[in-house]
Coordinates of C-alpha atoms in Angstrom, one line a residue:
E1 CA 0.1 0.1 -0.1
K2 CA 1.3 3.5 -0.9
G3 CA 1.8 5.7 2.3
V4 CA 2.1 3.0 4.8
Q5 CA 5.6 2.8 6.2
K6 CA 7.1 -0.7 6.5
Q7 CA 8.8 -2.2 9.6
W8 CA 12.0 -2.6 8.4
Q9 CA 14.4 -5.5 10.3
V10 CA 17.1 -2.8 10.2
P11 CA 17.3 0.8 11.0
K12 CA 16.9 3.3 8.2
D13 CA 20.5 4.3 7.9
F14 CA 22.0 0.6 8.2
V15 CA 24.6 -0.6 6.0
L16 CA 25.7 -3.9 5.9
P17 CA 29.5 -4.3 7.2
K18 CA 32.1 -5.1 4.8
C19 CA 34.1 -7.7 6.7
N20 CA 35.7 -10.8 6.5
R21 CA 33.9 -14.2 6.8
R22 CA 34.8 -15.0 10.3
I23 CA 33.3 -11.7 11.5
G24 CA 30.5 -12.2 9.2
W25 CA 29.7 -15.5 10.6
K26 CA 29.0 -14.0 13.9
F27 CA 26.8 -11.6 12.5
W28 CA 24.9 -14.5 10.4
L29 CA 24.5 -16.4 13.6
M30 CA 24.3 -13.6 16.3
G31 CA 23.1 -10.4 14.8
M32 CA 24.4 -7.2 16.2
P33 CA 22.8 -7.1 19.6
N34 CA 24.8 -3.6 20.4
F35 CA 24.0 -1.9 17.4
R36 CA 23.5 1.6 18.3
V37 CA 21.6 4.2 16.1
L38 CA 21.7 8.0 16.5
T39 CA 18.5 9.8 18.2
A40 CA 17.1 13.3 17.2
D41 CA 18.6 14.8 20.2
G42 CA 22.1 14.1 19.4
G43 CA 23.0 11.2 21.5
S44 CA 22.5 7.2 20.8
R45 CA 20.5 4.4 21.9
V46 CA 21.0 0.5 21.4
Q47 CA 18.8 -1.0 18.6
P48 CA 19.7 -4.8 18.1
I49 CA 20.0 -6.2 14.6
C50 CA 18.6 -9.7 14.4
P51 CA 20.9 -12.5 13.4
F52 CA 21.3 -12.0 9.6
R53 CA 20.4 -15.5 9.0
L54 CA 16.6 -14.6 10.4
F55 CA 16.4 -11.5 7.7
E56 CA 13.3 -11.9 5.8
L57 CA 14.0 -10.3 2.5
Q58 CA 10.8 -8.3 2.0
R59 CA 11.4 -6.5 5.3
L60 CA 14.9 -5.2 4.3
P61 CA 15.1 -1.9 2.4
M62 CA 15.7 -2.6 -1.3
K63 CA 19.4 -1.8 -1.7
I64 CA 20.2 -3.8 1.5
R65 CA 18.0 -6.7 0.0
R66 CA 20.2 -6.8 -3.2
Q67 CA 23.5 -6.3 -1.2
F68 CA 22.4 -9.3 1.1
E69 CA 21.2 -11.6 -1.7
R70 CA 24.0 -11.4 -3.7
G71 CA 27.0 -10.7 -1.3
W72 CA 25.9 -12.3 2.0
K73 CA 23.6 -15.0 1.6
P74 CA 25.3 -17.4 -1.0
T75 CA 28.5 -17.7 1.4
F76 CA 26.6 -18.1 4.7
M77 CA 23.7 -20.5 3.2
T78 CA 26.4 -22.6 1.9
M79 CA 28.3 -22.6 5.3
E80 CA 25.2 -23.5 7.2
K81 CA 24.0 -26.4 4.7
D82 CA 23.7 -29.4 6.8
L83 CA 24.7 -27.8 10.2
N84 CA 21.4 -28.2 11.7
L85 CA 21.4 -25.1 13.7
P86 CA 18.5 -24.2 16.0
D87 CA 16.8 -20.8 15.3
D88 CA 18.0 -19.1 18.8
L89 CA 21.6 -19.2 18.9
S90 CA 21.8 -16.5 21.8
E91 CA 23.0 -19.0 24.5
Y92 CA 26.3 -20.0 22.1
N93 CA 29.5 -19.3 23.1
E94 CA 32.8 -18.5 21.3
G95 CA 33.8 -22.0 21.2
Q96 CA 30.5 -23.3 19.7
I97 CA 30.6 -20.2 17.0
N98 CA 34.0 -21.4 16.4
L99 CA 33.3 -25.1 15.9
T100 CA 30.3 -24.3 13.3
Y101 CA 32.6 -21.8 11.5
R102 CA 35.1 -24.6 11.1
A103 CA 32.3 -27.0 9.6
G104 CA 30.8 -24.2 7.6
T105 CA 34.5 -23.7 6.1
E106 CA 34.3 -27.3 5.3
N107 CA 31.0 -26.9 3.6
L108 CA 32.6 -24.1 1.4
R109 CA 35.8 -26.3 0.7
Q110 CA 33.2 -29.0 -0.6
R111 CA 31.6 -26.4 -2.9
A112 CA 34.7 -24.9 -4.4
E113 CA 38.1 -26.5 -3.3
Y114 CA 39.5 -24.4 -5.9
I115 CA 39.6 -21.2 -3.6
F116 CA 41.6 -23.1 -1.0
L117 CA 43.9 -24.5 -3.5
T118 CA 44.6 -21.6 -5.8
R119 CA 43.8 -18.4 -3.8
P120 CA 46.6 -17.8 -1.3
K121 CA 44.7 -14.6 0.3
H122 CA 41.2 -16.1 0.7
C123 CA 41.6 -15.9 4.2
V124 CA 41.2 -12.4 4.2
W125 CA 38.5 -12.0 1.6
S126 CA 35.4 -10.0 2.3
V127 CA 32.0 -12.2 2.7
A128 CA 31.1 -10.7 -1.0
T129 CA 34.3 -12.0 -2.6
W130 CA 33.5 -15.1 -1.2
S131 CA 29.8 -15.0 -2.4
K132 CA 31.5 -14.2 -5.8
G133 CA 34.0 -17.1 -5.5
I134 CA 31.3 -19.9 -4.8
R135 CA 28.7 -18.8 -7.7
H136 CA 28.0 -21.4 -10.4
S137 CA 29.8 -19.7 -13.0
E138 CA 33.1 -19.0 -11.3
I139 CA 33.4 -22.6 -10.3
L140 CA 32.7 -23.6 -14.2
K141 CA 35.5 -21.2 -15.1
H142 CA 38.1 -21.9 -12.3
G143 CA 37.0 -24.6 -10.3
T144 CA 38.7 -28.3 -9.8
V145 CA 37.3 -31.1 -11.7
R146 CA 35.6 -32.3 -8.5
D147 CA 34.1 -29.0 -7.9
K148 CA 32.5 -29.0 -11.4
A149 CA 31.1 -32.5 -10.8
N150 CA 29.8 -31.5 -7.5
L151 CA 27.8 -28.7 -9.2
L152 CA 25.9 -31.6 -11.0
I153 CA 24.7 -33.5 -7.9
D154 CA 24.3 -30.1 -5.6
D155 CA 21.2 -28.3 -5.3
Y156 CA 22.5 -25.0 -6.7
P157 CA 21.7 -22.5 -7.8
L158 CA 20.4 -21.1 -4.5
K159 CA 17.8 -19.3 -6.9
K160 CA 15.4 -21.2 -9.2
K161 CA 14.9 -19.6 -12.3
R162 CA 11.5 -19.4 -14.2
K163 CA 11.1 -20.7 -17.7
R164 CA 8.3 -19.7 -20.2
N165 CA 6.1 -22.6 -21.1
E166 CA 6.2 -22.5 -24.8
D167 CA 3.5 -25.3 -25.2
S168 CA 0.7 -22.8 -24.2
D169 CA -1.0 -20.3 -26.5
S170 CA 0.0 -17.0 -24.7
A171 CA -2.4 -15.1 -27.1
T172 CA -5.3 -16.4 -25.5
Q173 CA -4.2 -17.4 -21.9
G174 CA -1.5 -14.8 -21.4
P175 CA 2.1 -15.9 -20.4
S176 CA 2.3 -19.2 -18.4
W177 CA 5.3 -19.8 -16.2
Q178 CA 6.9 -23.0 -15.0
S179 CA 9.5 -23.6 -12.6
C180 CA 13.0 -25.0 -14.2
A181 CA 14.8 -27.7 -11.9

């Protein structure tokens, strides 16, 4: 509805942090519980940000949504795959976060081993650089034979594309779309 203000999951002026994967993993799991926003009187107050893994895309401003979908989600969805993390991780300690980080790193290695073998500075890459490196197209270009073989059995890409159904008569029925596997 026009004129209705949405309730965003992040403050109006929020910017996704540019950080490495280890720091990003903490944001993914724990959010930013001590995030501060400026108040009208020049002070500040705490406005916690929920764990990034719980973001609802429709409740993010469009610019942040795009950055999140392209630059954060691919990396951390890959890391989180098969870890069976509970929704509430508020009781997790640093040791548990580190254990899940190592397990998630192994998931990345399974997806794109070429990064670990041929990119010596991968440890300092930003989250967005990781998301680019694990893209289907990047793995096809640079991946090991195993990486490429895994693409065939993995459930990637993360987004399903839609394909026009050419069997329907679009002049009488309008466009018909079907999901591609």
